[in-house]
Amino acid sequence: MPKLWNETIEAHRRAVRDAILNTTAELAAEHGVRSVTMSQIAEQAGIGRATLYKYFPDVEAILLAWHDRQITDHLGQLAEVRDQTDEAGERLEAVLRAFAHISRRSRGHHGTELAAFLHRDERVARAQQQLHGMIRDLLAEGARTGDFRGDVAPDELATYCLHALTGAAALPSDAAAERLVTVIMSGLRDAEPAPTGRRPTSRHESHGHHSSGDSEH
Amino acid sequence: MPKLWNETIEAHRRAVRDAILNTTAELAAEHGVRSVTMSQIAEQAGIGRATLYKYFPDVEAILLAWHDRQITDHLGQLAEVRDQTDEAGERLEAVLRAFAHISRRSRGHHGTELAAFLHRDERVARAQQQLHGMIRDLLAEGARTGDFRGDVAPDELATYCLHALTGAAALPSDAAAERLVTVIMSGLRDAEPAPTGRRPTSRHESHGHHSSGDSEH
DNA sequence: GACATCGCAGACAGTGTGTCTCGTAAAATT
DNA sequence: AATTTTACGAGACACACTGTCTGCGATGTC
């Protein structure tokens, strides 16, 4: 409920905007994304329908804006966690752990699921790529120092991490999320027991880094 | 376009039903799940709008039916792959690899994403649990023989596998998908280099199996 | 050939959409 | 304190989609 006439005008608009986003997310989580209507949102948020159209052109835009807000918040939290240590391995593990718990907390609010639903939008794709980039850079640094495997490109490993971490939403406890991070980290380390070896003998067809554009289809 | 009056009547109904599912999936992938309407589907499928209502009550039901068909097909393929070997480790790897390629092929059709969007429906949840069960059983057997880690419950490891594998849809090539399976398998094996050890000394707080319901929040 | 089904087209009320106007109340400006 | 700017809510409007029903023709089954 946006209190009528907040102190300053800009603060008021921001409060209304946030209220719209929150109520929309609630309605989407409750009755399904497809059934959310502008009329519902306006009524539930306690504002006029015409007023709602002065904030957002349609439901899709509101869902996008909600997602943007989520991603921005999460990125900030993760960056903060990352900058609390220096070593690449520790940094990555801390970030993965934080993301696992974020995934867990935002379950039920259709956190990642809504993102998947909106995935055809390029803005959402770019938002996810920011996360991807953060993880990838940590992985690349860890690969140079030998902490992580070098037979798979950091790009692909980052994809692996992010998708595997979304599974945290389905886990029953925080302790299970911790175990998930452990398992994921196991996949990231060198398969060969060569703690100091820079380039372990790859066991398969792969050699060096693969970034993209090999045998397709 | 379902040819008017197929040979037998039941075959015709099935053909029409499939055509409806296909065109709905196309429309959803093209213009977004929210914008798909019964009118569009009927027109695109080349059938009357009233006729469409004799097959499905609303768009949601069509999307659910489409998802059911996908899951059924995939489960069949995976079971077939699984039954071509005997040893647990090989079985799991074969299944994971097959699922990775399925994920890759069904990208762009909003394969997994649509499933996530529909996730609040219990039928979808149960469908995913069938997959989950198949993986979990293979993991449990592999854990008994010492092929896989025993410090994390097969249930949680199965969650890890399934979510990590959905990342295959974002990978650029089949070869990358193969590498992804390799990485995932690394996470599944024992962390300690104890190839014959049945119960390796777990390095953390965990001991034995965790299935669910430990320290929450 | 008689009957049951299926399909399409059209009509119908109900509801959400997107846009507009108008009157009002609060904020910012002077 | 008076004035202007800004935002709000209510109502009206044409348009589109929905869900249901009717009538008529075509096809498969008995």
CSV table of C-alpha atoms (C1' of nucleotides) in Angstrom, one decimal:
chain,number,residue,atom,x,y,z
A,1,MET,CA,0.0,0.0,0.0
A,2,PRO,CA,1.8,3.1,-1.1
A,3,LYS,CA,0.9,5.8,1.4
A,4,LEU,CA,-0.7,8.7,-0.4
A,5,TRP,CA,1.7,11.5,-0.9
A,6,ASN,CA,5.0,10.4,0.5
A,7,GLU,CA,7.4,13.2,1.7
A,8,THR,CA,8.9,14.1,-1.6
A,9,ILE,CA,7.5,13.4,-5.0
A,10,GLU,CA,10.3,11.2,-6.3
A,11,ALA,CA,10.3,9.1,-3.2
A,12,HIS,CA,6.6,8.6,-3.7
A,13,ARG,CA,7.0,7.5,-7.3
A,14,ARG,CA,9.7,5.1,-6.2
A,15,ALA,CA,7.5,3.7,-3.5
A,16,VAL,CA,4.6,3.2,-5.8
A,17,ARG,CA,6.9,1.5,-8.3
A,18,ASP,CA,8.2,-0.9,-5.8
A,19,ALA,CA,4.7,-1.7,-4.5
A,20,ILE,CA,3.7,-2.5,-8.1
A,21,LEU,CA,6.6,-4.8,-8.5
A,22,ASN,CA,5.9,-6.6,-5.2
A,23,THR,CA,2.2,-7.1,-5.8
A,24,THR,CA,2.8,-8.3,-9.3
A,25,ALA,CA,5.3,-10.9,-8.1
A,26,GLU,CA,2.9,-12.0,-5.5
A,27,LEU,CA,0.1,-12.4,-8.0
A,28,ALA,CA,2.3,-14.3,-10.4
A,29,ALA,CA,3.5,-16.7,-7.7
A,30,GLU,CA,0.0,-17.3,-6.5
A,31,HIS,CA,-2.1,-17.6,-9.6
A,32,GLY,CA,0.5,-18.3,-12.3
A,33,VAL,CA,2.3,-15.9,-14.6
A,34,ARG,CA,-0.2,-16.2,-17.4
A,35,SER,CA,-3.2,-15.1,-15.4
A,36,VAL,CA,-1.8,-11.8,-14.0
A,37,THR,CA,-3.7,-8.8,-15.4
A,38,MET,CA,-3.2,-5.1,-15.2
A,39,SER,CA,-6.6,-4.7,-13.5
A,40,GLN,CA,-5.6,-7.2,-10.8
A,41,ILE,CA,-2.3,-5.5,-10.2
A,42,ALA,CA,-3.9,-2.1,-9.9
A,43,GLU,CA,-6.6,-3.2,-7.5
A,44,GLN,CA,-4.2,-5.2,-5.3
A,45,ALA,CA,-1.7,-2.4,-5.2
A,46,GLY,CA,-4.4,0.0,-4.2
A,47,ILE,CA,-4.0,2.4,-7.2
A,48,GLY,CA,-6.1,3.3,-10.1
A,49,ARG,CA,-5.8,1.3,-13.3
A,50,ALA,CA,-5.1,4.4,-15.4
A,51,THR,CA,-2.4,5.3,-12.9
A,52,LEU,CA,-0.7,1.9,-13.4
A,53,TYR,CA,-0.5,2.6,-17.1
A,54,LYS,CA,1.5,5.7,-16.3
A,55,TYR,CA,4.2,3.5,-14.6
A,56,PHE,CA,4.3,0.5,-17.0
A,57,PRO,CA,2.8,-0.2,-20.4
A,58,ASP,CA,1.8,-3.8,-19.8
A,59,VAL,CA,2.3,-6.8,-17.5
A,60,GLU,CA,5.3,-8.1,-19.4
A,61,ALA,CA,7.2,-4.8,-18.7
A,62,ILE,CA,6.4,-5.1,-15.0
A,63,LEU,CA,7.7,-8.7,-14.8
A,64,LEU,CA,10.8,-7.5,-16.6
A,65,ALA,CA,11.3,-4.6,-14.2
A,66,TRP,CA,10.8,-7.0,-11.3
A,67,HIS,CA,13.5,-9.3,-12.7
A,68,ASP,CA,15.8,-6.4,-13.2
A,69,ARG,CA,15.5,-5.4,-9.6
A,70,GLN,CA,16.1,-8.9,-8.4
A,71,ILE,CA,19.2,-9.3,-10.5
A,72,THR,CA,20.6,-6.0,-9.5
A,73,ASP,CA,20.2,-6.8,-5.8
A,74,HIS,CA,21.7,-10.2,-6.2
A,75,LEU,CA,24.7,-9.0,-8.1
A,76,GLY,CA,25.4,-6.4,-5.5
A,77,GLN,CA,25.3,-9.0,-2.7
A,78,LEU,CA,27.6,-11.3,-4.6
A,79,ALA,CA,30.1,-8.6,-5.5
A,80,GLU,CA,30.2,-7.7,-1.8
A,81,VAL,CA,30.8,-11.3,-0.8
A,82,ARG,CA,33.5,-11.7,-3.5
A,83,ASP,CA,35.5,-8.7,-2.3
A,84,GLN,CA,35.8,-10.0,1.2
A,85,THR,CA,38.7,-12.3,0.3
A,86,ASP,CA,41.6,-12.2,-2.1
A,87,GLU,CA,42.4,-15.7,-3.2
A,88,ALA,CA,40.6,-16.9,-6.3
A,89,GLY,CA,39.5,-20.2,-5.0
A,90,GLU,CA,38.1,-18.8,-1.8
A,91,ARG,CA,36.4,-16.1,-3.7
A,92,LEU,CA,34.7,-18.5,-6.0
A,93,GLU,CA,33.5,-20.8,-3.3
A,94,ALA,CA,32.2,-17.8,-1.3
A,95,VAL,CA,30.3,-16.5,-4.3
A,96,LEU,CA,28.9,-19.9,-5.1
A,97,ARG,CA,27.8,-20.4,-1.6
A,98,ALA,CA,26.1,-17.0,-1.5
A,99,PHE,CA,24.3,-17.7,-4.8
A,100,ALA,CA,23.1,-21.0,-3.5
A,101,HIS,CA,21.5,-19.4,-0.6
A,102,ILE,CA,20.0,-16.7,-2.7
A,103,SER,CA,18.5,-19.3,-4.9
A,104,ARG,CA,17.1,-21.0,-1.9
A,105,ARG,CA,15.6,-17.9,-0.4
A,106,SER,CA,14.0,-16.7,-3.6
A,107,ARG,CA,12.3,-20.0,-4.3
A,108,GLY,CA,8.5,-19.8,-4.0
A,109,HIS,CA,8.8,-16.3,-5.3
A,110,HIS,CA,9.3,-17.8,-8.7
A,111,GLY,CA,12.8,-16.4,-8.6
A,112,THR,CA,14.7,-18.3,-11.2
A,113,GLU,CA,11.7,-19.8,-12.8
A,114,LEU,CA,10.3,-16.5,-13.8
A,115,ALA,CA,13.7,-15.6,-15.2
A,116,ALA,CA,13.5,-18.8,-17.3
A,117,PHE,CA,10.1,-17.9,-18.5
A,118,LEU,CA,11.2,-14.5,-19.6
A,119,HIS,CA,14.3,-15.8,-21.1
A,120,ARG,CA,13.6,-14.9,-24.7
A,121,ASP,CA,14.1,-11.3,-23.7
A,122,GLU,CA,17.6,-10.1,-24.4
A,123,ARG,CA,17.7,-7.9,-21.3
A,124,VAL,CA,17.3,-10.9,-19.1
A,125,ALA,CA,19.9,-12.8,-21.1
A,126,ARG,CA,22.3,-9.9,-20.6
A,127,ALA,CA,21.6,-9.7,-16.9
A,128,GLN,CA,22.4,-13.4,-16.5
A,129,GLN,CA,25.6,-12.8,-18.4
A,130,GLN,CA,26.7,-10.4,-15.8
A,131,LEU,CA,26.6,-13.2,-13.2
A,132,HIS,CA,28.1,-15.5,-15.8
A,133,GLY,CA,31.0,-13.1,-16.3
A,134,MET,CA,31.7,-12.7,-12.6
A,135,ILE,CA,31.9,-16.5,-12.1
A,136,ARG,CA,33.9,-17.0,-15.3
A,137,ASP,CA,36.5,-14.5,-14.4
A,138,LEU,CA,37.1,-16.1,-11.0
A,139,LEU,CA,37.3,-19.5,-12.7
A,140,ALA,CA,39.8,-18.2,-15.2
A,141,GLU,CA,42.0,-16.8,-12.5
A,142,GLY,CA,41.7,-20.1,-10.5
A,143,ALA,CA,42.7,-22.0,-13.6
A,144,ARG,CA,45.9,-20.0,-14.0
A,145,THR,CA,46.9,-20.7,-10.5
A,146,GLY,CA,46.1,-24.4,-10.9
A,147,ASP,CA,43.2,-24.4,-8.4
A,148,PHE,CA,40.7,-25.4,-11.0
A,149,ARG,CA,40.7,-27.7,-14.0
A,150,GLY,CA,42.2,-26.4,-17.2
A,151,ASP,CA,40.8,-28.9,-19.7
A,152,VAL,CA,37.4,-27.0,-20.0
A,153,ALA,CA,37.0,-23.4,-20.8
A,154,PRO,CA,36.0,-21.1,-17.9
A,155,ASP,CA,33.0,-20.0,-20.0
A,156,GLU,CA,31.6,-23.5,-20.0
A,157,LEU,CA,32.5,-24.1,-16.4
A,158,ALA,CA,30.6,-20.9,-15.4
A,159,THR,CA,27.5,-22.2,-17.2
A,160,TYR,CA,27.9,-25.4,-15.3
A,161,CYS,CA,28.1,-23.6,-12.0
A,162,LEU,CA,25.1,-21.3,-12.5
A,163,HIS,CA,22.8,-24.1,-13.7
A,164,ALA,CA,23.9,-26.5,-11.0
A,165,LEU,CA,23.4,-23.8,-8.4
A,166,THR,CA,19.8,-23.2,-9.4
A,167,GLY,CA,19.2,-26.6,-8.0
A,168,ALA,CA,19.6,-25.2,-4.5
A,169,ALA,CA,16.1,-23.9,-4.7
A,170,ALA,CA,14.9,-27.5,-4.7
A,171,LEU,CA,16.9,-28.5,-1.7
A,172,PRO,CA,15.3,-28.9,1.7
A,173,SER,CA,17.9,-27.2,4.0
A,174,ASP,CA,20.7,-24.8,4.1
A,175,ALA,CA,23.0,-27.7,5.0
A,176,ALA,CA,22.0,-29.4,1.8
A,177,ALA,CA,22.9,-26.3,-0.1
A,178,GLU,CA,26.3,-26.4,1.5
A,179,ARG,CA,26.8,-29.9,0.3
A,180,LEU,CA,25.7,-28.9,-3.2
A,181,VAL,CA,28.4,-26.3,-3.3
A,182,THR,CA,30.9,-28.9,-2.2
A,183,VAL,CA,29.8,-31.2,-5.0
A,184,ILE,CA,30.0,-28.5,-7.6
A,185,MET,CA,33.5,-27.5,-6.4
A,186,SER,CA,34.5,-31.1,-6.8
A,187,GLY,CA,33.6,-30.9,-10.5
A,188,LEU,CA,35.6,-27.7,-10.9
A,189,ARG,CA,38.9,-29.1,-9.6
A,190,ASP,CA,41.4,-31.0,-11.6
A,191,ALA,CA,40.4,-34.6,-12.4
A,192,GLU,CA,44.0,-35.7,-12.4
A,193,PRO,CA,45.8,-35.6,-9.0
A,194,ALA,CA,48.3,-33.0,-10.2
A,195,PRO,CA,48.1,-30.2,-7.6
A,196,THR,CA,51.0,-28.2,-9.1
A,197,GLY,CA,50.8,-29.3,-12.8
A,198,ARG,CA,49.8,-26.4,-15.0
A,199,ARG,CA,48.5,-28.4,-17.9
A,200,PRO,CA,47.4,-31.8,-16.9
A,201,THR,CA,47.3,-34.5,-19.6
A,202,SER,CA,43.7,-34.4,-20.7
A,203,ARG,CA,42.1,-37.8,-20.9
A,204,HIS,CA,39.9,-37.2,-23.9
A,205,GLU,CA,40.0,-35.5,-27.2
A,206,SER,CA,40.3,-32.1,-25.6
A,207,HIS,CA,43.5,-30.1,-25.4
A,208,GLY,CA,43.9,-26.6,-24.3
A,209,HIS,CA,40.9,-24.3,-24.0
A,210,HIS,CA,37.6,-24.6,-25.9
A,211,SER,CA,35.7,-21.4,-26.0
A,212,SER,CA,33.2,-22.0,-28.8
A,213,GLY,CA,32.8,-23.0,-32.4
A,214,ASP,CA,33.9,-26.6,-32.6
A,215,SER,CA,32.0,-29.4,-34.1
A,216,GLU,CA,28.4,-28.3,-34.2
A,217,HIS,CA,25.2,-30.3,-34.5
B,1,MET,CA,-2.3,-28.6,-40.9
B,2,PRO,CA,-4.2,-31.7,-39.9
B,3,LYS,CA,-5.5,-33.3,-43.1
B,4,LEU,CA,-9.3,-33.2,-43.0
B,5,TRP,CA,-10.6,-36.6,-42.2
B,6,ASN,CA,-7.8,-38.9,-41.7
B,7,GLU,CA,-8.3,-42.6,-42.3
B,8,THR,CA,-9.9,-43.5,-38.9
B,9,ILE,CA,-11.5,-41.1,-36.5
B,10,GLU,CA,-9.3,-41.8,-33.5
B,11,ALA,CA,-6.2,-41.4,-35.6
B,12,HIS,CA,-7.5,-38.1,-36.8
B,13,ARG,CA,-8.2,-36.8,-33.3
B,14,ARG,CA,-4.7,-37.7,-32.3
B,15,ALA,CA,-3.2,-36.0,-35.3
B,16,VAL,CA,-5.2,-32.8,-34.6
B,17,ARG,CA,-4.2,-33.0,-31.0
B,18,ASP,CA,-0.5,-33.2,-31.9
B,19,ALA,CA,-0.9,-30.4,-34.4
B,20,ILE,CA,-2.4,-28.2,-31.6
B,21,LEU,CA,0.5,-29.0,-29.3
B,22,ASN,CA,3.1,-28.3,-31.9
B,23,THR,CA,1.6,-25.0,-33.1
B,24,THR,CA,1.1,-23.9,-29.5
B,25,ALA,CA,4.7,-24.6,-28.7
B,26,GLU,CA,5.8,-22.6,-31.8
B,27,LEU,CA,3.7,-19.6,-30.8
B,28,ALA,CA,4.9,-19.7,-27.3
B,29,ALA,CA,8.5,-19.9,-28.4
B,30,GLU,CA,8.0,-17.1,-30.9
B,31,HIS,CA,5.9,-14.5,-29.1
B,32,GLY,CA,6.3,-15.5,-25.5
B,33,VAL,CA,4.2,-17.7,-23.3
B,34,ARG,CA,2.0,-14.9,-22.0
B,35,SER,CA,0.7,-13.7,-25.4
B,36,VAL,CA,-0.5,-17.1,-26.7
B,37,THR,CA,-4.2,-17.1,-27.2
B,38,MET,CA,-6.8,-19.7,-28.1
B,39,SER,CA,-7.7,-17.7,-31.2
B,40,GLN,CA,-4.1,-17.7,-32.4
B,41,ILE,CA,-3.7,-21.4,-31.9
B,42,ALA,CA,-6.9,-22.2,-33.7
B,43,GLU,CA,-6.0,-20.0,-36.7
B,44,GLN,CA,-2.4,-21.2,-36.9
B,45,ALA,CA,-3.4,-24.8,-36.6
B,46,GLY,CA,-6.0,-24.4,-39.3
B,47,ILE,CA,-8.9,-25.4,-37.2
B,48,GLY,CA,-12.0,-23.6,-36.0
B,49,ARG,CA,-11.9,-21.9,-32.7
B,50,ALA,CA,-14.9,-23.7,-31.3
B,51,THR,CA,-13.3,-27.0,-32.4
B,52,LEU,CA,-10.2,-26.1,-30.4
B,53,TYR,CA,-12.4,-25.8,-27.3
B,54,LYS,CA,-13.5,-29.4,-27.8
B,55,TYR,CA,-9.9,-30.5,-27.4
B,56,PHE,CA,-8.7,-28.3,-24.6
B,57,PRO,CA,-10.4,-25.9,-22.2
B,58,ASP,CA,-7.7,-23.2,-22.2
B,59,VAL,CA,-4.2,-22.3,-23.2
B,60,GLU,CA,-2.8,-23.5,-19.8
B,61,ALA,CA,-4.1,-27.0,-20.5
B,62,ILE,CA,-2.5,-27.1,-23.9
B,63,LEU,CA,0.9,-26.1,-22.5
B,64,LEU,CA,0.5,-28.7,-19.8
B,65,ALA,CA,-0.3,-31.4,-22.3
B,66,TRP,CA,2.6,-30.3,-24.5
B,67,HIS,CA,4.9,-30.6,-21.5
B,68,ASP,CA,3.5,-34.0,-20.6
B,69,ARG,CA,4.2,-35.2,-24.1
B,70,GLN,CA,7.8,-33.9,-24.0
B,71,ILE,CA,8.5,-35.6,-20.6
B,72,THR,CA,7.0,-38.9,-21.8
B,73,ASP,CA,9.1,-38.9,-24.9
B,74,HIS,CA,12.3,-38.0,-23.0
B,75,LEU,CA,11.7,-40.6,-20.3
B,76,GLY,CA,11.3,-43.3,-22.9
B,77,GLN,CA,14.5,-42.3,-24.7
B,78,LEU,CA,16.4,-42.2,-21.4
B,79,ALA,CA,15.1,-45.6,-20.2
B,80,GLU,CA,16.1,-47.1,-23.5
B,81,VAL,CA,19.6,-45.7,-23.2
B,82,ARG,CA,19.9,-46.9,-19.6
B,83,ASP,CA,19.0,-50.4,-20.5
B,84,GLN,CA,21.7,-50.8,-23.0
B,85,THR,CA,24.4,-51.5,-20.3
B,86,ASP,CA,24.5,-53.2,-17.0
B,87,GLU,CA,27.1,-51.5,-14.8
B,88,ALA,CA,25.7,-48.6,-12.7
B,89,GLY,CA,28.5,-46.1,-13.5
B,90,GLU,CA,28.2,-46.6,-17.3
B,91,ARG,CA,24.4,-46.5,-17.1
B,92,LEU,CA,24.4,-43.2,-15.3
B,93,GLU,CA,27.0,-41.6,-17.6
B,94,ALA,CA,25.0,-42.8,-20.6
B,95,VAL,CA,21.8,-41.4,-19.2
B,96,LEU,CA,23.4,-38.1,-18.3
B,97,ARG,CA,24.9,-37.8,-21.8
B,98,ALA,CA,21.6,-38.5,-23.4
B,99,PHE,CA,19.8,-36.0,-21.3
B,100,ALA,CA,22.4,-33.4,-22.1
B,101,HIS,CA,21.8,-33.8,-25.7
B,102,ILE,CA,18.0,-33.8,-25.3
B,103,SER,CA,18.4,-30.5,-23.4
B,104,ARG,CA,20.4,-29.1,-26.2
B,105,ARG,CA,18.0,-30.2,-28.9
B,106,SER,CA,15.0,-28.9,-27.2
B,107,ARG,CA,16.4,-25.4,-26.6
B,108,GLY,CA,14.7,-22.7,-28.6
B,109,HIS,CA,11.5,-24.7,-28.1
B,110,HIS,CA,11.5,-23.4,-24.6
B,111,GLY,CA,11.9,-26.9,-23.4
B,112,THR,CA,13.0,-26.7,-19.9
B,113,GLU,CA,12.1,-23.1,-19.5
B,114,LEU,CA,8.5,-23.7,-20.2
B,115,ALA,CA,8.6,-26.4,-17.6
B,116,ALA,CA,10.0,-24.0,-15.1
B,117,PHE,CA,7.3,-21.5,-15.9
B,118,LEU,CA,4.6,-24.2,-15.3
B,119,HIS,CA,6.3,-25.4,-12.2
B,120,ARG,CA,3.6,-24.5,-9.8
B,121,ASP,CA,1.5,-27.3,-11.3
B,122,GLU,CA,1.8,-30.5,-9.4
B,123,ARG,CA,1.7,-32.7,-12.5
B,124,VAL,CA,4.8,-31.0,-13.8
B,125,ALA,CA,6.5,-31.5,-10.5
B,126,ARG,CA,5.6,-35.2,-10.5
B,127,ALA,CA,6.9,-35.6,-14.1
B,128,GLN,CA,10.2,-34.1,-13.2
B,129,GLN,CA,10.3,-36.5,-10.2
B,130,GLN,CA,10.2,-39.4,-12.5
B,131,LEU,CA,13.4,-38.3,-14.1
B,132,HIS,CA,14.8,-37.5,-10.6
B,133,GLY,CA,13.9,-41.0,-9.5
B,134,MET,CA,15.7,-42.6,-12.4
B,135,ILE,CA,18.9,-40.7,-11.8
B,136,ARG,CA,18.7,-41.2,-8.0
B,137,ASP,CA,18.4,-45.0,-8.3
B,138,LEU,CA,21.4,-45.2,-10.5
B,139,LEU,CA,23.3,-43.0,-8.1
B,140,ALA,CA,22.3,-45.1,-5.1
B,141,GLU,CA,23.5,-48.2,-6.8
B,142,GLY,CA,26.8,-46.6,-7.8
B,143,ALA,CA,27.3,-45.4,-4.3
B,144,ARG,CA,27.0,-49.0,-3.0
B,145,THR,CA,29.6,-50.2,-5.4
B,146,GLY,CA,31.9,-47.3,-4.5
B,147,ASP,CA,31.7,-45.7,-8.0
B,148,PHE,CA,30.2,-42.5,-6.6
B,149,ARG,CA,30.6,-40.4,-3.5
B,150,GLY,CA,28.8,-41.6,-0.4
B,151,ASP,CA,29.0,-38.4,1.7
B,152,VAL,CA,25.9,-36.8,0.0
B,153,ALA,CA,22.5,-38.5,-0.4
B,154,PRO,CA,21.6,-39.8,-3.8
B,155,ASP,CA,18.5,-37.6,-3.7
B,156,GLU,CA,20.6,-34.4,-3.5
B,157,LEU,CA,23.1,-35.7,-6.1
B,158,ALA,CA,20.2,-36.3,-8.5
B,159,THR,CA,19.0,-32.7,-8.0
B,160,TYR,CA,22.6,-31.6,-8.7
B,161,CYS,CA,22.7,-33.6,-11.9
B,162,LEU,CA,19.4,-32.6,-13.4
B,163,HIS,CA,20.0,-28.9,-12.8
B,164,ALA,CA,23.5,-28.9,-14.0
B,165,LEU,CA,22.5,-30.7,-17.1
B,166,THR,CA,19.9,-28.1,-18.1
B,167,GLY,CA,22.9,-25.9,-18.6
B,168,ALA,CA,23.6,-28.0,-21.8
B,169,ALA,CA,20.9,-25.9,-23.5
B,170,ALA,CA,23.2,-22.9,-23.2
B,171,LEU,CA,26.2,-24.6,-24.7
B,172,PRO,CA,27.3,-23.9,-28.2
B,173,SER,CA,28.2,-27.4,-29.4
B,174,ASP,CA,27.7,-31.1,-28.8
B,175,ALA,CA,31.3,-31.4,-27.8
B,176,ALA,CA,30.8,-28.8,-25.1
B,177,ALA,CA,27.9,-30.9,-23.8
B,178,GLU,CA,30.2,-33.9,-23.6
B,179,ARG,CA,32.6,-31.9,-21.6
B,180,LEU,CA,29.8,-30.8,-19.3
B,181,VAL,CA,28.9,-34.4,-18.6
B,182,THR,CA,32.6,-35.0,-17.8
B,183,VAL,CA,32.6,-32.1,-15.3
B,184,ILE,CA,29.3,-33.3,-13.7
B,185,MET,CA,30.7,-36.8,-13.3
B,186,SER,CA,33.8,-35.4,-11.6
B,187,GLY,CA,31.5,-33.9,-9.0
B,188,LEU,CA,29.8,-37.2,-8.5
B,189,ARG,CA,32.9,-39.3,-7.8
B,190,ASP,CA,34.6,-39.6,-4.4
B,191,ALA,CA,36.6,-36.5,-3.5
B,192,GLU,CA,39.3,-38.7,-1.7
B,193,PRO,CA,41.4,-40.8,-4.1
B,194,ALA,CA,40.0,-44.0,-2.6
B,195,PRO,CA,39.0,-46.1,-5.6
B,196,THR,CA,38.1,-49.2,-3.5
B,197,GLY,CA,37.2,-47.6,-0.2
B,198,ARG,CA,33.6,-48.1,0.6
B,199,ARG,CA,33.2,-45.3,3.1
B,200,PRO,CA,35.8,-42.6,2.7
B,201,THR,CA,36.5,-40.3,5.6
B,202,SER,CA,34.3,-37.3,4.9
B,203,ARG,CA,36.1,-34.1,5.1
B,204,HIS,CA,33.3,-32.0,6.6
B,205,GLU,CA,30.7,-32.2,9.2
B,206,SER,CA,28.7,-34.8,7.3
B,207,HIS,CA,28.8,-38.5,8.0
B,208,GLY,CA,26.6,-41.2,6.5
B,209,HIS,CA,23.6,-40.2,4.4
B,210,HIS,CA,21.5,-37.2,4.5
B,211,SER,CA,18.1,-37.6,3.0
B,212,SER,CA,16.2,-34.6,4.3
B,213,GLY,CA,15.2,-32.8,7.4
B,214,ASP,CA,18.4,-31.8,9.0
B,215,SER,CA,19.2,-28.4,10.4
B,216,GLU,CA,16.9,-26.0,8.6
B,217,HIS,CA,17.3,-22.3,8.0
C,1,DG,C1',-29.2,-46.0,-45.6
C,2,DA,C1',-29.6,-44.3,-40.7
C,3,DC,C1',-27.1,-42.6,-37.2
C,4,DA,C1',-23.5,-40.6,-34.5
C,5,DT,C1',-19.4,-37.5,-34.6
C,6,DC,C1',-16.8,-34.2,-36.1
C,7,DG,C1',-15.8,-29.7,-38.2
C,8,DC,C1',-16.6,-24.8,-39.4
C,9,DA,C1',-18.9,-20.4,-39.2
C,10,DG,C1',-21.4,-17.1,-36.8
C,11,DA,C1',-23.4,-15.0,-32.7
C,12,DC,C1',-23.5,-13.8,-27.9
C,13,DA,C1',-22.3,-11.7,-23.2
C,14,DG,C1',-18.6,-11.1,-20.1
C,15,DT,C1',-14.0,-9.4,-19.2
C,16,DG,C1',-9.4,-7.4,-19.8
C,17,DT,C1',-7.0,-3.8,-22.7
C,18,DG,C1',-5.2,0.6,-23.9
C,19,DT,C1',-6.3,5.4,-24.3
C,20,DC,C1',-8.8,9.5,-23.1
C,21,DT,C1',-11.1,13.2,-20.4
C,22,DC,C1',-12.4,15.5,-16.2
C,23,DG,C1',-12.4,17.0,-11.5
C,24,DT,C1',-9.6,16.9,-7.3
C,25,DA,C1',-5.8,17.0,-4.0
C,26,DA,C1',-1.2,17.6,-2.9
C,27,DA,C1',3.4,19.4,-4.0
C,28,DA,C1',6.6,22.9,-5.7
C,29,DT,C1',7.3,27.6,-7.1
C,30,DT,C1',6.8,32.5,-6.6
D,1,DA,C1',-0.6,33.2,0.5
D,2,DA,C1',-1.4,32.6,-4.3
D,3,DT,C1',-0.2,30.1,-8.4
D,4,DT,C1',1.4,26.5,-11.1
D,5,DT,C1',2.8,21.9,-11.6
D,6,DT,C1',2.2,17.1,-10.9
D,7,DA,C1',-0.2,13.0,-9.7
D,8,DC,C1',-4.3,10.6,-8.7
D,9,DG,C1',-9.0,8.3,-9.3
D,10,DA,C1',-13.2,7.6,-11.7
D,11,DG,C1',-15.6,7.0,-15.7
D,12,DA,C1',-16.1,6.3,-20.7
D,13,DC,C1',-14.7,4.2,-25.0
D,14,DA,C1',-13.5,0.9,-28.9
D,15,DC,C1',-11.1,-3.2,-29.5
D,16,DA,C1',-9.7,-8.1,-28.6
D,17,DC,C1',-10.0,-12.5,-26.4
D,18,DT,C1',-13.0,-15.7,-23.9
D,19,DG,C1',-16.2,-19.4,-23.2
D,20,DT,C1',-20.5,-21.1,-24.8
D,21,DC,C1',-24.2,-22.1,-27.9
D,22,DT,C1',-26.5,-22.7,-32.4
D,23,DG,C1',-27.1,-24.3,-37.2
D,24,DC,C1',-25.4,-26.6,-41.2
D,25,DG,C1',-22.5,-29.7,-44.0
D,26,DA,C1',-19.2,-33.5,-44.3
D,27,DT,C1',-17.4,-38.0,-42.7
D,28,DG,C1',-17.0,-42.4,-40.4
D,29,DT,C1',-19.6,-46.3,-38.1
D,30,DC,C1',-23.4,-49.4,-37.6
